[in-house]
mmCIF file of C-alpha atoms in Angstrom:
data_model
loop_
_atom_site.group_PDB
_atom_site.id
_atom_site.type_symbol
_atom_site.label_atom_id
_atom_site.label_comp_id
_atom_site.label_asym_id
_atom_site.label_seq_id
_atom_site.Cartn_x
_atom_site.Cartn_y
_atom_site.Cartn_z
ATOM 1 C CA MET A 1 23.774 2.848 -12.038
ATOM 2 C CA ARG A 2 22.908 3.333 -8.381
ATOM 3 C CA SER A 3 19.863 5.045 -6.971
ATOM 4 C CA PHE A 4 20.181 8.463 -5.347
ATOM 5 C CA ARG A 5 19.840 6.890 -1.883
ATOM 6 C CA ALA A 6 22.481 4.255 -2.659
ATOM 7 C CA SER A 7 24.859 6.952 -3.855
ATOM 8 C CA GLN A 8 24.389 8.833 -0.607
ATOM 9 C CA ARG A 9 25.051 5.742 1.485
ATOM 10 C CA ALA A 10 28.213 4.941 -0.463
ATOM 11 C CA SER A 11 29.527 8.475 -0.006
ATOM 12 C CA GLY A 12 28.786 8.460 3.711
ATOM 13 C CA ALA A 13 26.282 11.288 3.431
ATOM 14 C CA ALA A 14 23.230 11.243 5.634
ATOM 15 C CA PRO A 15 20.055 10.268 3.765
ATOM 16 C CA THR A 16 17.977 13.235 2.718
ATOM 17 C CA THR A 17 14.525 13.518 1.283
ATOM 18 C CA CYS A 18 14.221 14.744 -2.282
ATOM 19 C CA ARG A 19 10.987 16.629 -2.702
ATOM 20 C CA ARG A 20 10.042 18.275 -5.939
ATOM 21 C CA SER A 21 7.199 18.838 -8.316
ATOM 22 C CA LEU A 22 6.938 16.996 -11.596
ATOM 23 C CA ARG A 23 7.558 20.387 -13.133
ATOM 24 C CA THR A 24 11.247 20.234 -12.122
ATOM 25 C CA PRO A 25 12.152 16.562 -12.723
ATOM 26 C CA ASN A 26 15.939 17.018 -12.590
ATOM 27 C CA ALA A 27 16.139 19.465 -9.698
ATOM 28 C CA VAL A 28 17.777 17.228 -7.136
ATOM 29 C CA GLY A 29 19.876 14.623 -8.835
ATOM 30 C CA HIS A 30 17.401 12.123 -10.259
ATOM 31 C CA SER A 31 17.007 11.826 -13.968
ATOM 32 C CA ALA A 32 13.469 11.671 -15.275
ATOM 33 C CA SER A 33 13.737 7.885 -14.985
ATOM 34 C CA GLY A 34 14.643 7.919 -11.288
ATOM 35 C CA GLY A 35 18.416 8.056 -11.695
ATOM 36 C CA THR A 36 18.671 4.307 -12.260
ATOM 37 C CA GLY A 37 17.946 3.801 -15.926
ATOM 38 C CA LEU A 38 14.432 3.353 -17.284
ATOM 39 C CA ILE A 39 11.734 2.307 -14.823
ATOM 40 C CA LYS A 40 10.817 -1.359 -15.392
ATOM 41 C CA LEU A 41 7.920 -1.773 -12.955
ATOM 42 C CA ILE A 42 5.307 0.457 -11.323
ATOM 43 C CA ALA A 43 4.001 -0.398 -7.830
ATOM 44 C CA THR A 44 1.034 1.609 -6.644
ATOM 45 C CA ASP A 45 -1.131 1.959 -3.590
ATOM 46 C CA VAL A 46 -4.871 1.839 -4.300
ATOM 47 C CA ASP A 47 -6.975 4.017 -1.959
ATOM 48 C CA GLY A 48 -5.907 7.650 -2.119
ATOM 49 C CA THR A 49 -3.524 6.940 -4.996
ATOM 50 C CA LEU A 50 -4.711 4.773 -7.895
ATOM 51 C CA LEU A 51 -8.377 5.581 -7.162
ATOM 52 C CA ASN A 52 -9.914 8.993 -6.555
ATOM 53 C CA HIS A 53 -11.790 9.925 -3.390
ATOM 54 C CA ARG A 54 -14.980 8.367 -4.782
ATOM 55 C CA GLN A 55 -13.190 5.022 -5.226
ATOM 56 C CA GLU A 56 -13.199 5.445 -8.983
ATOM 57 C CA LEU A 57 -10.560 4.490 -11.499
ATOM 58 C CA THR A 58 -10.509 7.439 -13.897
ATOM 59 C CA ALA A 59 -10.104 7.164 -17.653
ATOM 60 C CA GLY A 60 -6.885 9.190 -17.460
ATOM 61 C CA VAL A 61 -5.221 6.794 -15.041
ATOM 62 C CA GLU A 62 -6.480 3.769 -16.967
ATOM 63 C CA GLU A 63 -5.057 5.153 -20.208
ATOM 64 C CA ALA A 64 -1.642 5.903 -18.664
ATOM 65 C CA VAL A 65 -1.345 2.452 -17.071
ATOM 66 C CA LYS A 66 -2.186 0.758 -20.364
ATOM 67 C CA ALA A 67 0.255 2.974 -22.272
ATOM 68 C CA ALA A 68 3.055 2.000 -19.873
ATOM 69 C CA ARG A 69 2.159 -1.660 -20.234
ATOM 70 C CA GLU A 70 2.337 -1.408 -24.025
ATOM 71 C CA LEU A 71 5.888 -0.109 -23.607
ATOM 72 C CA GLY A 72 6.790 -3.099 -21.447
ATOM 73 C CA VAL A 73 6.379 -1.487 -18.026
ATOM 74 C CA PRO A 74 3.760 -3.429 -16.028
ATOM 75 C CA LEU A 75 1.954 -2.215 -12.927
ATOM 76 C CA VAL A 76 1.373 -4.109 -9.692
ATOM 77 C CA VAL A 77 -0.957 -3.022 -6.914
ATOM 78 C CA ALA A 78 0.380 -2.844 -3.362
ATOM 79 C CA THR A 79 -2.479 -2.221 -0.994
ATOM 80 C CA GLY A 80 -3.557 -2.628 2.591
ATOM 81 C CA LYS A 81 -6.885 -3.962 1.371
ATOM 82 C CA ALA A 82 -7.998 -7.552 1.074
ATOM 83 C CA ARG A 83 -8.422 -9.090 -2.356
ATOM 84 C CA GLY A 84 -12.107 -8.251 -2.188
ATOM 85 C CA PRO A 85 -14.954 -7.011 -4.420
ATOM 86 C CA TRP A 86 -13.009 -3.925 -5.531
ATOM 87 C CA VAL A 87 -10.622 -6.158 -7.504
ATOM 88 C CA ALA A 88 -13.313 -7.053 -10.046
ATOM 89 C CA ASP A 89 -14.024 -3.359 -10.653
ATOM 90 C CA VAL A 90 -10.413 -2.230 -11.053
ATOM 91 C CA LEU A 91 -7.958 -4.884 -12.210
ATOM 92 C CA PRO A 92 -9.787 -6.069 -15.383
ATOM 93 C CA ARG A 93 -10.056 -2.465 -16.622
ATOM 94 C CA LEU A 94 -6.290 -2.123 -16.327
ATOM 95 C CA GLY A 95 -5.728 -5.434 -18.091
ATOM 96 C CA LEU A 96 -3.389 -6.542 -15.315
ATOM 97 C CA ASP A 97 -1.836 -9.992 -15.573
ATOM 98 C CA THR A 98 0.644 -9.294 -12.774
ATOM 99 C CA PRO A 99 0.850 -10.488 -9.160
ATOM 100 C CA GLY A 100 -0.267 -8.116 -6.405
ATOM 101 C CA VAL A 101 0.613 -7.223 -2.827
ATOM 102 C CA PHE A 102 -2.328 -7.163 -0.391
ATOM 103 C CA LEU A 103 -3.040 -6.704 3.330
ATOM 104 C CA GLN A 104 -0.040 -4.375 3.869
ATOM 105 C CA GLY A 105 2.342 -6.900 2.341
ATOM 106 C CA LEU A 106 1.113 -9.926 4.278
ATOM 107 C CA LEU A 107 -0.318 -11.652 1.225
ATOM 108 C CA VAL A 108 1.011 -11.780 -2.326
ATOM 109 C CA TYR A 109 -1.215 -13.308 -5.003
ATOM 110 C CA ASP A 110 -0.498 -14.227 -8.590
ATOM 111 C CA ALA A 111 -2.687 -12.896 -11.398
ATOM 112 C CA GLU A 112 -5.176 -15.747 -10.952
ATOM 113 C CA GLY A 113 -5.589 -15.112 -7.234
ATOM 114 C CA ARG A 114 -3.387 -17.956 -5.974
ATOM 115 C CA ARG A 115 -1.295 -17.205 -2.901
ATOM 116 C CA LEU A 116 2.419 -16.876 -3.414
ATOM 117 C CA TYR A 117 3.373 -15.458 -0.016
ATOM 118 C CA ASP A 118 1.561 -15.505 3.336
ATOM 119 C CA GLN A 119 2.435 -13.973 6.719
ATOM 120 C CA ARG A 120 0.147 -14.137 9.756
ATOM 121 C CA LEU A 121 -0.320 -12.442 13.111
ATOM 122 C CA PRO A 122 0.849 -14.408 16.186
ATOM 123 C CA ASP A 123 -1.997 -15.728 18.361
ATOM 124 C CA ASP A 124 -0.792 -13.911 21.488
ATOM 125 C CA VAL A 125 -0.839 -10.583 19.640
ATOM 126 C CA ALA A 126 -4.353 -11.252 18.362
ATOM 127 C CA ARG A 127 -5.608 -12.051 21.870
ATOM 128 C CA ASP A 128 -4.009 -8.933 23.326
ATOM 129 C CA CYS A 129 -5.609 -6.795 20.611
ATOM 130 C CA ILE A 130 -9.031 -8.248 21.412
ATOM 131 C CA GLU A 131 -8.617 -7.511 25.119
ATOM 132 C CA LEU A 132 -7.315 -3.984 24.464
ATOM 133 C CA ALA A 133 -10.228 -3.180 22.147
ATOM 134 C CA GLU A 134 -12.713 -4.370 24.762
ATOM 135 C CA ARG A 135 -10.963 -2.468 27.536
ATOM 136 C CA GLU A 136 -10.812 0.785 25.565
ATOM 137 C CA GLY A 137 -14.229 0.445 23.977
ATOM 138 C CA VAL A 138 -13.102 0.534 20.336
ATOM 139 C CA THR A 139 -14.124 -1.572 17.364
ATOM 140 C CA LEU A 140 -11.727 -4.282 16.208
ATOM 141 C CA THR A 141 -11.674 -6.115 12.893
ATOM 142 C CA ALA A 142 -9.551 -9.117 11.945
ATOM 143 C CA TYR A 143 -8.470 -9.571 8.336
ATOM 144 C CA CYS A 144 -8.340 -13.267 7.562
ATOM 145 C CA GLY A 145 -7.326 -13.732 3.952
ATOM 146 C CA GLU A 146 -10.386 -12.744 1.918
ATOM 147 C CA ARG A 147 -12.602 -12.455 5.032
ATOM 148 C CA ILE A 148 -13.034 -9.702 7.616
ATOM 149 C CA LEU A 149 -14.284 -10.715 11.063
ATOM 150 C CA CYS A 150 -15.605 -8.574 13.918
ATOM 151 C CA ALA A 151 -17.507 -9.128 17.147
ATOM 152 C CA ALA A 152 -20.438 -7.082 15.797
ATOM 153 C CA THR A 153 -20.928 -4.751 12.868
ATOM 154 C CA ASP A 154 -21.338 -1.046 13.566
ATOM 155 C CA ALA A 155 -20.807 2.359 11.974
ATOM 156 C CA HIS A 156 -17.045 1.807 11.956
ATOM 157 C CA THR A 157 -17.090 -1.595 10.256
ATOM 158 C CA ASP A 158 -19.657 -0.207 7.799
ATOM 159 C CA ARG A 159 -16.956 2.190 6.550
ATOM 160 C CA LEU A 160 -15.208 -0.763 4.927
ATOM 161 C CA ASN A 161 -18.135 -1.259 2.551
ATOM 162 C CA PHE A 162 -17.313 2.075 0.871
ATOM 163 C CA TYR A 163 -13.867 0.741 0.015
ATOM 164 C CA LYS A 164 -15.445 -2.433 -1.436
ATOM 165 C CA GLU A 165 -13.689 -4.681 1.040
ATOM 166 C CA PRO A 166 -15.168 -8.114 1.822
ATOM 167 C CA PRO A 167 -18.315 -7.525 3.931
ATOM 168 C CA PRO A 168 -17.408 -7.691 7.657
ATOM 169 C CA GLU A 169 -18.793 -10.799 9.361
ATOM 170 C CA ALA A 170 -20.113 -10.564 12.941
ATOM 171 C CA VAL A 171 -18.849 -13.617 14.867
ATOM 172 C CA GLY A 172 -19.484 -12.662 18.489
ATOM 173 C CA ASP A 173 -16.599 -13.467 20.818
ATOM 174 C CA MET A 174 -13.475 -12.934 18.713
ATOM 175 C CA ARG A 175 -11.382 -15.035 21.116
ATOM 176 C CA ARG A 176 -13.008 -18.154 19.701
ATOM 177 C CA GLN A 177 -11.503 -17.371 16.303
ATOM 178 C CA VAL A 178 -7.908 -17.109 17.525
ATOM 179 C CA GLY A 179 -5.930 -20.223 16.654
ATOM 180 C CA VAL A 180 -8.813 -21.523 14.555
ATOM 181 C CA THR A 181 -9.090 -18.919 11.807
ATOM 182 C CA GLU A 182 -6.063 -17.529 9.968
ATOM 183 C CA MET A 183 -5.500 -13.929 11.043
ATOM 184 C CA HIS A 184 -3.198 -11.704 9.032
ATOM 185 C CA LYS A 185 -3.805 -8.288 10.568
ATOM 186 C CA MET A 186 -6.164 -6.463 12.916
ATOM 187 C CA ILE A 187 -7.514 -2.929 12.773
ATOM 188 C CA PHE A 188 -8.656 -0.824 15.721
ATOM 189 C CA MET A 189 -11.451 1.474 14.525
ATOM 190 C CA ALA A 190 -12.837 4.573 16.259
ATOM 191 C CA ASP A 191 -12.975 8.346 15.944
ATOM 192 C CA GLN A 192 -9.500 9.677 15.208
ATOM 193 C CA SER A 193 -9.165 11.348 18.605
ATOM 194 C CA LYS A 194 -9.743 7.993 20.272
ATOM 195 C CA ILE A 195 -7.261 6.284 17.940
ATOM 196 C CA ASP A 196 -4.675 8.952 18.816
ATOM 197 C CA ALA A 197 -5.207 8.215 22.504
ATOM 198 C CA LEU A 198 -5.131 4.444 21.935
ATOM 199 C CA ARG A 199 -1.918 4.291 19.898
ATOM 200 C CA PRO A 200 0.547 4.804 22.801
ATOM 201 C CA HIS A 201 -1.199 2.038 24.766
ATOM 202 C CA ALA A 202 -1.066 -0.291 21.773
ATOM 203 C CA GLU A 203 2.610 0.497 21.185
ATOM 204 C CA ALA A 204 3.447 -0.228 24.824
ATOM 205 C CA LEU A 205 1.445 -3.466 24.839
ATOM 206 C CA LEU A 206 2.654 -4.801 21.484
ATOM 207 C CA GLY A 207 6.148 -3.350 21.309
ATOM 208 C CA GLY A 208 8.647 -5.912 20.045
ATOM 209 C CA ARG A 209 5.877 -8.277 18.993
ATOM 210 C CA ALA A 210 3.977 -6.418 16.262
ATOM 211 C CA SER A 211 4.181 -3.412 13.959
ATOM 212 C CA LEU A 212 1.633 -0.586 13.844
ATOM 213 C CA THR A 213 0.674 1.587 10.908
ATOM 214 C CA THR A 214 -2.130 3.799 9.639
ATOM 215 C CA ALA A 215 -3.712 3.869 6.201
ATOM 216 C CA LEU A 216 -7.003 5.696 6.810
ATOM 217 C CA THR A 217 -8.336 8.172 9.343
ATOM 218 C CA GLY A 218 -9.855 6.505 12.385
ATOM 219 C CA MET A 219 -7.980 3.219 11.888
ATOM 220 C CA LEU A 220 -4.861 1.772 13.544
ATOM 221 C CA GLU A 221 -3.512 -1.413 11.972
ATOM 222 C CA VAL A 222 -1.616 -4.186 13.755
ATOM 223 C CA LEU A 223 0.727 -6.305 11.628
ATOM 224 C CA PRO A 224 3.242 -9.071 12.306
ATOM 225 C CA LEU A 225 6.510 -7.573 13.541
ATOM 226 C CA GLY A 226 8.511 -6.058 10.679
ATOM 227 C CA ALA A 227 5.736 -6.494 8.135
ATOM 228 C CA SER A 228 4.945 -3.710 5.676
ATOM 229 C CA LYS A 229 4.009 -3.094 2.075
ATOM 230 C CA GLY A 230 7.696 -2.502 1.478
ATOM 231 C CA GLU A 231 8.615 -5.985 2.699
ATOM 232 C CA GLY A 232 5.817 -7.580 0.703
ATOM 233 C CA LEU A 233 6.954 -5.713 -2.401
ATOM 234 C CA ARG A 234 10.570 -6.690 -1.710
ATOM 235 C CA TRP A 235 9.535 -10.369 -1.744
ATOM 236 C CA LEU A 236 7.572 -9.905 -4.958
ATOM 237 C CA LEU A 237 10.435 -8.127 -6.718
ATOM 238 C CA ALA A 238 12.795 -10.972 -5.837
ATOM 239 C CA HIS A 239 10.189 -13.415 -7.151
ATOM 240 C CA LEU A 240 9.946 -11.474 -10.416
ATOM 241 C CA GLY A 241 13.674 -10.832 -10.723
ATOM 242 C CA VAL A 242 13.295 -7.035 -10.710
ATOM 243 C CA GLU A 243 15.787 -4.848 -8.830
ATOM 244 C CA PRO A 244 14.177 -2.243 -6.516
ATOM 245 C CA GLN A 245 16.129 0.584 -8.153
ATOM 246 C CA HIS A 246 14.171 -0.022 -11.364
ATOM 247 C CA VAL A 247 10.802 0.432 -9.609
ATOM 248 C CA MET A 248 8.613 3.500 -9.314
ATOM 249 C CA ALA A 249 6.377 3.284 -6.234
ATOM 250 C CA LEU A 250 3.388 5.565 -5.662
ATOM 251 C CA GLY A 251 1.501 6.141 -2.412
ATOM 252 C CA ASP A 252 -0.135 8.575 -0.021
ATOM 253 C CA GLY A 253 -0.161 7.135 3.495
ATOM 254 C CA GLU A 254 1.985 6.150 6.469
ATOM 255 C CA ASN A 255 1.574 2.543 5.362
ATOM 256 C CA ASP A 256 3.334 3.403 2.078
ATOM 257 C CA VAL A 257 6.528 4.717 3.693
ATOM 258 C CA GLU A 258 8.592 1.526 3.484
ATOM 259 C CA MET A 259 7.511 0.943 -0.115
ATOM 260 C CA LEU A 260 8.442 4.487 -1.131
ATOM 261 C CA GLN A 261 11.819 4.088 0.532
ATOM 262 C CA LEU A 262 12.470 0.721 -1.120
ATOM 263 C CA ALA A 263 11.833 1.861 -4.685
ATOM 264 C CA GLY A 264 14.420 3.574 -6.840
ATOM 265 C CA LEU A 265 11.850 6.320 -7.306
ATOM 266 C CA GLY A 266 9.285 6.906 -4.561
ATOM 267 C CA VAL A 267 6.422 9.209 -5.555
ATOM 268 C CA ALA A 268 3.930 10.723 -3.092
ATOM 269 C CA MET A 269 0.576 12.036 -4.231
ATOM 270 C CA GLY A 270 -0.241 15.690 -3.707
ATOM 271 C CA ASN A 271 -2.835 14.541 -1.164
ATOM 272 C CA ALA A 272 -0.304 12.408 0.746
ATOM 273 C CA GLY A 273 0.221 12.711 4.482
ATOM 274 C CA PRO A 274 3.406 14.144 6.016
ATOM 275 C CA LYS A 275 5.109 10.764 6.565
ATOM 276 C CA ALA A 276 4.633 9.654 2.964
ATOM 277 C CA LYS A 277 5.829 12.994 1.622
ATOM 278 C CA ALA A 278 8.918 12.878 3.831
ATOM 279 C CA ALA A 279 9.760 9.360 2.611
ATOM 280 C CA ALA A 280 9.308 10.137 -1.092
ATOM 281 C CA ASP A 281 11.775 11.323 -3.712
ATOM 282 C CA VAL A 282 9.030 13.169 -5.555
ATOM 283 C CA VAL A 283 5.958 14.939 -4.196
ATOM 284 C CA LEU A 284 3.445 15.539 -6.951
ATOM 285 C CA ASP A 285 1.460 18.696 -7.414
ATOM 286 C CA GLU A 286 -1.375 16.460 -8.609
ATOM 287 C CA THR A 287 -3.616 14.627 -6.124
ATOM 288 C CA ASN A 288 -5.434 11.332 -6.627
ATOM 289 C CA ASP A 289 -8.422 13.422 -7.745
ATOM 290 C CA GLN A 290 -6.244 15.035 -10.406
ATOM 291 C CA ASP A 291 -4.909 11.804 -11.950
ATOM 292 C CA GLY A 292 -1.623 11.961 -10.042
ATOM 293 C CA VAL A 293 -0.734 8.397 -11.010
ATOM 294 C CA ALA A 294 -1.159 9.281 -14.687
ATOM 295 C CA ALA A 295 1.031 12.386 -14.275
ATOM 296 C CA ALA A 296 3.805 10.325 -12.693
ATOM 297 C CA ILE A 297 3.614 7.629 -15.366
ATOM 298 C CA ARG A 298 3.814 10.206 -18.136
ATOM 299 C CA ALA A 299 6.793 11.999 -16.581
ATOM 300 C CA TYR A 300 8.848 9.036 -15.374
ATOM 301 C CA VAL A 301 7.877 6.173 -17.693
ATOM 302 C CA LEU A 302 6.418 7.379 -20.976
ATOM 303 C CA GLU A 303 8.389 10.559 -21.641
ATOM 304 C CA PRO A 304 11.827 9.043 -20.870
ATOM 305 C CA ARG A 305 11.127 6.235 -23.325
ATOM 306 C CA VAL A 306 10.066 8.661 -26.021
ATOM 307 C CA ALA A 307 13.256 10.646 -25.377
ATOM 308 C CA THR A 308 15.360 7.479 -25.593
ATOM 309 C CA VAL A 309 13.808 6.476 -28.901
ATOM 310 C CA SER A 310 14.371 10.000 -30.258
ATOM 311 C CA VAL A 311 18.060 9.920 -29.292
ATOM 312 C CA GLN A 312 18.556 6.480 -30.823
ATOM 313 C CA ALA A 313 16.858 7.604 -34.002
#
């Protein structure tokens, strides 16, 4: 069976966005399993989705993830974060033995933390980002695998500690790191008003050479051209032998758009931003503080399987 989007493309209809609450699962053409048969894999963002606003994994979400796993539906994380200290707090509780997508799709690790896929930022882009940050007076961080580098730590780099990222390392002149240290992505950090003013300049400077996205307020991320969580997840699905139409993806931010569009069923949290909601098939009533991930798993993974067993019986 084809996904709703695939059916539209085949019929020549223009793609539309299907937005509904979990309370009306069949309102717009998807079955409770996403219109593609039972969901076989769950891919979820972390901050603002899997975790609540206090960076906590709730018991409700933990229980739902484990219940899905017991039914043969594993979960993979797909995050913009590095594989940092937060991993030890979250992944063991979920009992995950699956690979994961990190750094906006630029790194894919297996369950033991070995790299399966690696994409890096071109040196000329990195140098231009450093010069732009200095010219505009904004903070810049460079994500280098499991390290985060910056010229000097400040209130903006300190924000990353809340998300349990690797502690930012002050290295002085960032130019000295280009071509010597692996750089996967860079993040401009400032007050949101300054980021809003900076983005057009960054787009003009880096257009055709890099991709820009936003995951958190006050941050503008620079990625290799064409990179996204969606592309990282696409690689991982091919590696696992899972078709995208059998995936449920969950997210809340601009950086989740491509992933939500790739999956057979894209689910936006109730707290999601406008771009994520527009890209999703389902917009939850529940936020990440209301166990939205658990609500989606119950409605689109657990309940369809119970219904299938009941019919077969």
